[in-house]
Amino acid sequence: LGDLETIVTASEKEAVILENALIKEHRPKYNVRLRDDKDYLSIRLQRNKPWPRLEVVRRPSPDGASYFGPYPSATAARRTLHLVNKHFKLRTCEDAEFASRQRPCLEYQIKRCLAPCVLEIDPEAYAQQVRFVELFLQGRSAELNERLEEDMRGAAQHMDYERAAWLRDQLRSV
């Protein structure tokens, strides 16, 4: 009569995400759930900008950015974004705000941003933080731990103790 295909998932959340993807792919005529064209949240990392930032988006687009997710709940996506911003200090301001800023923001004052908008910071150090964020969001924590520890030891050998302490704190948070 017909074929029946089953897909086994590891959790209920994965099943809901898979169901959403299959509904969007096959567009069944009589589906009443998940038909409102809403998508789950993803975290977007703007790789094509000189000072990349993270943001929560609903629809990934082919724009050269890296996308992480989808997150089945908005709370999980925003909590992850908050955690990453707290420990890796990427900029959080919008592009228009970034271009017109005259002085460091509150995020810089509470040590959650490097303030590339107004302060001269090393672009390579910022790019390294972006790579660390990518490793973290990809779930490659073993590799991230190795790199953080290596950088921490290097900073300590060069007597840059402030940077070494910052890297130590990042290592602990990971």
Coordinates of N, CA and C in Angstrom, one line a residue:
L1 N 0.8 -1.2 0.0 CA 0.0 0.0 0.0 C 0.9 1.3 0.0
G2 N 1.7 1.4 1.0 CA 2.6 2.6 1.1 C 3.8 2.3 2.0
D3 N 4.7 3.2 1.9 CA 5.9 3.1 2.7 C 5.8 4.0 4.0
L4 N 6.4 3.5 5.0 CA 6.4 4.2 6.3 C 7.9 4.3 6.7
E5 N 8.3 5.6 7.0 CA 9.7 5.8 7.4 C 9.7 6.3 8.8
T6 N 10.5 5.8 9.6 CA 10.6 6.3 11.0 C 12.0 6.9 11.2
I7 N 12.1 7.9 12.0 CA 13.3 8.5 12.4 C 13.4 8.6 13.9
V8 N 14.4 8.0 14.5 CA 14.6 8.0 15.9 C 15.4 9.2 16.3
T9 N 15.0 9.9 17.3 CA 15.7 11.1 17.9 C 16.1 10.8 19.3
A10 N 17.1 11.6 19.8 CA 17.6 11.4 21.1 C 16.7 12.0 22.2
S11 N 15.9 13.0 21.8 CA 15.1 13.6 22.8 C 13.8 14.2 22.2
E12 N 12.9 14.6 23.1 CA 11.7 15.1 22.6 C 11.9 16.4 21.9
K13 N 12.8 17.2 22.3 CA 13.1 18.5 21.7 C 13.6 18.3 20.3
E14 N 14.5 17.3 20.1 CA 15.0 17.0 18.7 C 13.8 16.6 17.8
A15 N 12.9 15.8 18.4 CA 11.7 15.4 17.6 C 10.9 16.5 17.1
V16 N 10.7 17.5 18.0 CA 9.9 18.7 17.6 C 10.6 19.5 16.6
I17 N 11.9 19.7 16.7 CA 12.7 20.4 15.7 C 12.6 19.6 14.4
L18 N 12.8 18.3 14.4 CA 12.7 17.5 13.2 C 11.3 17.6 12.5
E19 N 10.3 17.6 13.4 CA 8.9 17.7 12.9 C 8.7 19.0 12.2
N20 N 9.2 20.1 12.8 CA 9.1 21.4 12.2 C 9.9 21.5 10.8
A21 N 11.1 20.9 10.8 CA 11.8 20.9 9.5 C 11.1 20.1 8.4
L22 N 10.6 18.9 8.8 CA 9.9 18.1 7.8 C 8.6 18.7 7.3
I23 N 7.9 19.4 8.2 CA 6.6 20.1 7.8 C 7.0 21.2 6.8
K24 N 8.1 22.0 7.1 CA 8.5 23.0 6.2 C 8.9 22.5 4.8
E25 N 9.6 21.3 4.9 CA 10.1 20.7 3.6 C 8.9 20.1 2.8
H26 N 8.0 19.4 3.4 CA 7.0 18.7 2.6 C 5.7 19.4 2.5
R27 N 5.4 20.4 3.4 CA 4.2 21.2 3.4 C 2.9 20.3 3.3
P28 N 2.6 19.5 4.3 CA 1.4 18.7 4.2 C 0.1 19.6 4.2
K29 N -0.9 19.1 3.5 CA -2.1 19.9 3.3 C -2.9 20.1 4.5
Y30 N -3.0 19.1 5.4 CA -3.9 19.1 6.5 C -3.2 19.3 7.8
N31 N -2.0 19.8 7.8 CA -1.3 20.0 9.1 C -1.8 21.3 9.8
V32 N -2.1 21.2 11.0 CA -2.6 22.3 11.7 C -1.6 22.9 12.7
R33 N -0.6 22.1 13.1 CA 0.4 22.5 14.0 C 1.6 23.0 13.2
L34 N 2.4 24.0 13.8 CA 3.6 24.5 13.2 C 3.4 25.0 11.7
R35 N 2.2 25.5 11.4 CA 1.9 26.0 10.1 C 2.0 27.5 10.0
D36 N 2.4 28.1 11.0 CA 2.3 29.6 11.0 C 3.6 30.2 10.5
D37 N 4.5 29.4 9.9 CA 5.8 29.9 9.3 C 6.8 30.4 10.3
K38 N 6.6 30.2 11.6 CA 7.6 30.6 12.6 C 8.7 29.6 12.6
D39 N 9.9 30.1 12.9 CA 11.0 29.3 13.0 C 11.6 29.4 14.4
Y40 N 12.4 28.4 14.8 CA 13.1 28.4 16.0 C 14.2 29.4 16.0
L41 N 14.6 29.9 17.1 CA 15.7 30.9 17.2 C 17.1 30.2 16.9
S42 N 17.9 30.9 16.3 CA 19.3 30.5 16.1 C 20.2 31.7 16.5
I43 N 21.5 31.4 16.8 CA 22.4 32.5 17.1 C 23.3 32.7 15.9
R44 N 23.4 34.0 15.5 CA 24.1 34.3 14.3 C 25.4 35.0 14.7
L45 N 26.5 34.6 14.1 CA 27.8 35.3 14.3 C 28.2 35.9 13.0
Q46 N 28.3 37.2 12.9 CA 28.6 37.9 11.7 C 30.1 37.8 11.4
R47 N 30.5 36.9 10.6 CA 31.9 36.6 10.3 C 32.4 37.6 9.2
N48 N 31.5 38.2 8.5 CA 31.9 39.1 7.4 C 32.1 40.6 7.8
K49 N 32.1 40.9 9.1 CA 32.3 42.2 9.6 C 33.7 42.3 10.3
P50 N 34.3 43.5 10.3 CA 35.6 43.6 11.0 C 35.5 43.3 12.5
W51 N 34.4 43.7 13.1 CA 34.2 43.4 14.6 C 32.9 42.6 14.7
P52 N 33.0 41.3 14.5 CA 31.8 40.5 14.6 C 31.1 40.5 15.9
R53 N 29.8 40.3 15.9 CA 28.9 40.3 17.1 C 27.9 39.1 16.9
L54 N 27.4 38.7 18.1 CA 26.4 37.7 18.1 C 25.0 38.3 18.2
E55 N 24.0 37.7 17.6 CA 22.6 38.1 17.7 C 21.7 36.9 17.5
V56 N 20.5 37.1 18.1 CA 19.5 36.0 18.0 C 18.7 36.3 16.7
V57 N 18.5 35.3 15.9 CA 17.7 35.5 14.7 C 16.7 34.4 14.5
R58 N 15.6 34.6 13.8 CA 14.6 33.6 13.6 C 14.8 32.8 12.3
R59 N 15.3 33.5 11.3 CA 15.5 32.8 10.0 C 17.0 32.9 9.5
P60 N 17.7 31.9 9.5 CA 19.1 31.9 8.9 C 19.0 32.3 7.4
S61 N 19.9 33.0 7.0 CA 20.0 33.4 5.5 C 21.4 33.2 5.0
P62 N 21.5 33.0 3.7 CA 22.9 32.7 3.2 C 23.7 34.0 3.0
D63 N 24.2 34.6 4.1 CA 24.8 35.9 4.1 C 26.3 35.8 4.5
G64 N 26.9 34.6 4.6 CA 28.2 34.4 5.0 C 28.5 34.4 6.5
A65 N 27.4 34.5 7.3 CA 27.5 34.4 8.7 C 27.4 33.0 9.2
S66 N 27.9 32.7 10.4 CA 27.8 31.4 11.0 C 26.5 31.4 11.9
Y67 N 25.8 30.3 11.8 CA 24.5 30.1 12.5 C 24.7 28.9 13.4
F68 N 24.2 29.1 14.7 CA 24.2 28.0 15.7 C 22.8 27.8 16.2
G69 N 22.4 26.6 16.2 CA 21.1 26.3 16.7 C 20.4 25.3 15.7
P70 N 19.1 25.2 15.6 CA 18.1 26.0 16.2 C 17.9 25.6 17.7
Y71 N 17.5 26.6 18.5 CA 17.2 26.4 19.9 C 15.7 26.2 20.0
P72 N 15.3 25.1 20.7 CA 13.8 24.9 20.8 C 13.1 25.9 21.6
S73 N 13.8 26.6 22.5 CA 13.1 27.6 23.3 C 13.8 28.9 23.2
A74 N 13.1 30.0 23.2 CA 13.7 31.3 23.1 C 14.6 31.6 24.4
T75 N 14.1 31.0 25.5 CA 14.9 31.2 26.7 C 16.3 30.6 26.6
A76 N 16.3 29.4 26.0 CA 17.6 28.7 25.9 C 18.6 29.5 25.0
A77 N 18.0 30.0 23.9 CA 18.9 30.8 23.0 C 19.4 32.1 23.6
R78 N 18.5 32.8 24.3 CA 18.9 34.0 25.0 C 19.9 33.8 26.1
R79 N 19.6 32.7 26.9 CA 20.5 32.3 28.0 C 21.9 32.0 27.4
T80 N 22.0 31.3 26.3 CA 23.3 31.0 25.7 C 24.0 32.2 25.2
L81 N 23.2 33.1 24.6 CA 23.8 34.4 24.2 C 24.3 35.2 25.3
H82 N 23.6 35.3 26.4 CA 24.0 36.0 27.6 C 25.3 35.4 28.2
L83 N 25.4 34.1 28.2 CA 26.5 33.4 28.8 C 27.8 33.7 27.9
V84 N 27.6 33.6 26.6 CA 28.7 33.9 25.7 C 29.2 35.3 25.8
N85 N 28.2 36.3 25.8 CA 28.6 37.7 25.9 C 29.3 38.0 27.3
K86 N 28.9 37.3 28.3 CA 29.5 37.6 29.6 C 30.9 37.1 29.7
H87 N 31.2 36.0 29.1 CA 32.6 35.4 29.2 C 33.5 35.7 28.1
F88 N 33.0 36.0 26.9 CA 33.9 36.2 25.8 C 34.0 37.6 25.3
K89 N 33.2 38.5 25.8 CA 33.3 40.0 25.6 C 33.3 40.4 24.2
L90 N 32.5 39.9 23.3 CA 32.3 40.4 22.0 C 31.3 41.6 22.1
R91 N 31.3 42.4 21.1 CA 30.5 43.6 21.2 C 29.0 43.2 21.1
T92 N 28.1 44.0 21.7 CA 26.7 43.7 21.7 C 25.9 44.7 21.0
C93 N 26.5 45.9 20.7 CA 25.7 47.0 20.1 C 25.4 46.7 18.6
E94 N 24.3 47.3 18.1 CA 23.9 47.2 16.7 C 24.9 48.0 15.9
D95 N 24.9 47.7 14.6 CA 25.9 48.3 13.7 C 25.8 49.9 13.6
A96 N 24.6 50.4 13.6 CA 24.4 51.9 13.6 C 25.0 52.5 14.9
E97 N 24.7 51.9 16.0 CA 25.1 52.4 17.3 C 26.7 52.3 17.3
F98 N 27.2 51.2 16.8 CA 28.6 50.9 16.8 C 29.4 52.0 16.0
A99 N 28.8 52.4 14.9 CA 29.5 53.4 14.1 C 29.4 54.8 14.7
S100 N 28.4 55.1 15.4 CA 28.2 56.5 16.0 C 28.6 56.7 17.4
R101 N 29.1 55.6 18.1 CA 29.4 55.7 19.5 C 30.6 56.6 19.7
Q102 N 30.6 57.5 20.7 CA 31.6 58.4 21.1 C 32.5 58.0 22.3
R103 N 31.9 57.2 23.2 CA 32.5 56.8 24.4 C 32.1 55.4 24.7
P104 N 32.9 54.7 25.5 CA 32.5 53.3 25.8 C 31.2 53.2 26.5
C105 N 30.5 52.1 26.3 CA 29.2 51.8 26.8 C 29.3 51.2 28.2
L106 N 28.1 50.9 28.8 CA 28.0 50.3 30.1 C 28.6 48.9 30.1
E107 N 28.4 48.2 28.9 CA 29.0 46.8 28.8 C 30.5 46.8 29.0
Y108 N 31.1 47.8 28.5 CA 32.6 48.0 28.7 C 32.9 48.2 30.2
Q109 N 32.1 49.1 30.8 CA 32.4 49.5 32.2 C 32.2 48.3 33.1
I110 N 31.3 47.4 32.8 CA 31.2 46.2 33.7 C 32.0 45.0 33.2
K111 N 32.9 45.3 32.3 CA 33.9 44.3 31.7 C 33.2 43.2 31.0
R112 N 32.2 43.5 30.1 CA 31.6 42.5 29.3 C 31.8 42.8 27.8
C113 N 32.6 43.8 27.5 CA 32.8 44.2 26.1 C 34.2 44.8 26.0
L114 N 34.9 44.6 24.9 CA 36.2 45.1 24.7 C 36.2 46.5 24.1
A115 N 35.0 47.0 23.8 CA 34.7 48.4 23.2 C 35.6 48.7 22.0
P116 N 35.5 47.8 21.0 CA 36.2 48.1 19.7 C 35.7 49.4 19.0
C117 N 34.5 49.8 19.4 CA 33.9 51.0 18.8 C 34.7 52.3 19.1
V118 N 35.3 52.4 20.2 CA 36.0 53.7 20.6 C 37.4 53.5 21.0
L119 N 37.8 52.3 21.5 CA 39.1 52.0 21.9 C 39.9 51.3 20.9
E120 N 41.2 51.5 20.9 CA 42.1 50.8 20.0 C 42.4 49.5 20.7
I121 N 41.9 48.4 20.1 CA 42.2 47.1 20.6 C 42.8 46.3 19.4
D122 N 43.6 45.3 19.7 CA 44.2 44.4 18.7 C 43.2 43.6 18.0
P123 N 43.1 43.8 16.6 CA 42.1 43.1 15.9 C 42.3 41.6 15.9
E124 N 43.6 41.2 16.1 CA 43.9 39.7 16.2 C 43.4 39.1 17.5
A125 N 43.5 39.9 18.6 CA 43.0 39.4 19.9 C 41.4 39.3 19.8
Y126 N 40.8 40.2 19.1 CA 39.3 40.2 19.0 C 38.9 39.0 18.1
A127 N 39.7 38.8 17.0 CA 39.4 37.6 16.2 C 39.6 36.3 16.9
Q128 N 40.6 36.3 17.8 CA 40.8 35.1 18.6 C 39.6 34.8 19.5
Q129 N 39.0 35.9 20.1 CA 37.8 35.7 20.9 C 36.6 35.2 20.0
V130 N 36.6 35.6 18.8 CA 35.5 35.2 17.9 C 35.7 33.7 17.6
R131 N 37.0 33.2 17.4 CA 37.2 31.8 17.2 C 36.9 31.0 18.5
F132 N 37.2 31.5 19.6 CA 36.8 30.9 20.9 C 35.3 30.7 21.0
V133 N 34.6 31.7 20.6 CA 33.1 31.7 20.7 C 32.6 30.6 19.7
E134 N 33.2 30.6 18.5 CA 32.7 29.5 17.6 C 33.0 28.1 18.1
L135 N 34.1 27.9 18.7 CA 34.4 26.6 19.3 C 33.4 26.3 20.4
F136 N 33.1 27.3 21.2 CA 32.1 27.1 22.3 C 30.8 26.7 21.8
L137 N 30.3 27.5 20.8 CA 28.9 27.2 20.3 C 28.9 25.9 19.4
Q138 N 30.0 25.5 18.9 CA 30.0 24.2 18.2 C 30.1 23.0 19.1
G139 N 30.3 23.3 20.4 CA 30.4 22.2 21.4 C 31.7 21.6 21.4
R140 N 32.7 22.2 20.9 CA 34.1 21.7 20.8 C 34.9 22.2 22.1
S141 N 34.4 21.8 23.2 CA 34.9 22.4 24.5 C 36.3 21.8 24.8
A142 N 36.6 20.6 24.4 CA 38.0 20.0 24.7 C 39.0 20.9 23.9
E143 N 38.8 21.1 22.6 CA 39.7 22.0 21.8 C 39.8 23.4 22.4
L144 N 38.6 23.9 22.8 CA 38.6 25.3 23.4 C 39.4 25.3 24.6
N145 N 39.3 24.3 25.5 CA 40.1 24.3 26.7 C 41.6 24.2 26.5
E146 N 42.0 23.4 25.5 CA 43.4 23.4 25.1 C 43.9 24.7 24.7
R147 N 43.2 25.4 23.8 CA 43.6 26.7 23.3 C 43.7 27.7 24.4
L148 N 42.7 27.7 25.2 CA 42.6 28.7 26.3 C 43.8 28.5 27.3
E149 N 44.1 27.2 27.6 CA 45.2 26.9 28.5 C 46.5 27.3 27.9
E150 N 46.7 27.0 26.6 CA 47.9 27.3 25.9 C 48.1 28.9 25.9
D151 N 47.1 29.6 25.6 CA 47.2 31.1 25.5 C 47.4 31.6 26.9
M152 N 46.8 31.0 28.0 CA 47.0 31.5 29.3 C 48.5 31.3 29.7
R153 N 49.0 30.1 29.4 CA 50.4 29.9 29.8 C 51.4 30.9 29.0
G154 N 51.0 31.1 27.7 CA 51.8 32.0 26.9 C 51.8 33.5 27.5
A155 N 50.6 33.9 27.9 CA 50.5 35.2 28.5 C 51.2 35.3 29.8
A156 N 51.2 34.3 30.6 CA 51.9 34.3 31.9 C 53.4 34.3 31.7
Q157 N 53.9 33.6 30.6 CA 55.3 33.6 30.3 C 55.8 35.0 29.9
H158 N 54.9 35.7 29.2 CA 55.2 37.1 28.7 C 54.9 38.1 29.8
M159 N 54.6 37.6 31.0 CA 54.3 38.5 32.1 C 53.1 39.4 31.9
D160 N 52.2 39.0 31.1 CA 50.9 39.7 30.9 C 49.9 39.0 31.8
Y161 N 50.0 39.3 33.1 CA 49.2 38.6 34.1 C 47.8 38.9 34.0
E162 N 47.4 40.1 33.6 CA 46.0 40.5 33.5 C 45.3 39.7 32.5
R163 N 46.0 39.5 31.3 CA 45.4 38.7 30.3 C 45.3 37.2 30.7
A164 N 46.4 36.7 31.4 CA 46.4 35.4 31.8 C 45.3 35.1 32.8
A165 N 45.0 36.0 33.7 CA 43.9 35.9 34.6 C 42.5 35.9 33.9
W166 N 42.4 36.7 32.9 CA 41.2 36.7 32.1 C 41.0 35.4 31.4
L167 N 42.0 34.9 30.8 CA 41.9 33.6 30.1 C 41.6 32.4 31.1
R168 N 42.2 32.5 32.3 CA 41.9 31.6 33.4 C 40.4 31.6 33.7
D169 N 39.9 32.8 33.8 CA 38.4 32.9 34.2 C 37.6 32.3 33.0
Q170 N 38.0 32.5 31.8 CA 37.3 32.0 30.7 C 37.4 30.4 30.7
L171 N 38.5 29.9 31.0 CA 38.7 28.5 31.1 C 37.8 27.9 32.1
R172 N 37.7 28.5 33.3 CA 36.9 28.0 34.4 C 35.4 28.1 33.9
S173 N 35.0 29.1 33.2 CA 33.6 29.2 32.8 C 33.2 28.2 31.8
V174 N 34.2 27.8 31.0 CA 33.9 26.8 29.9 C 33.7 25.4 30.6

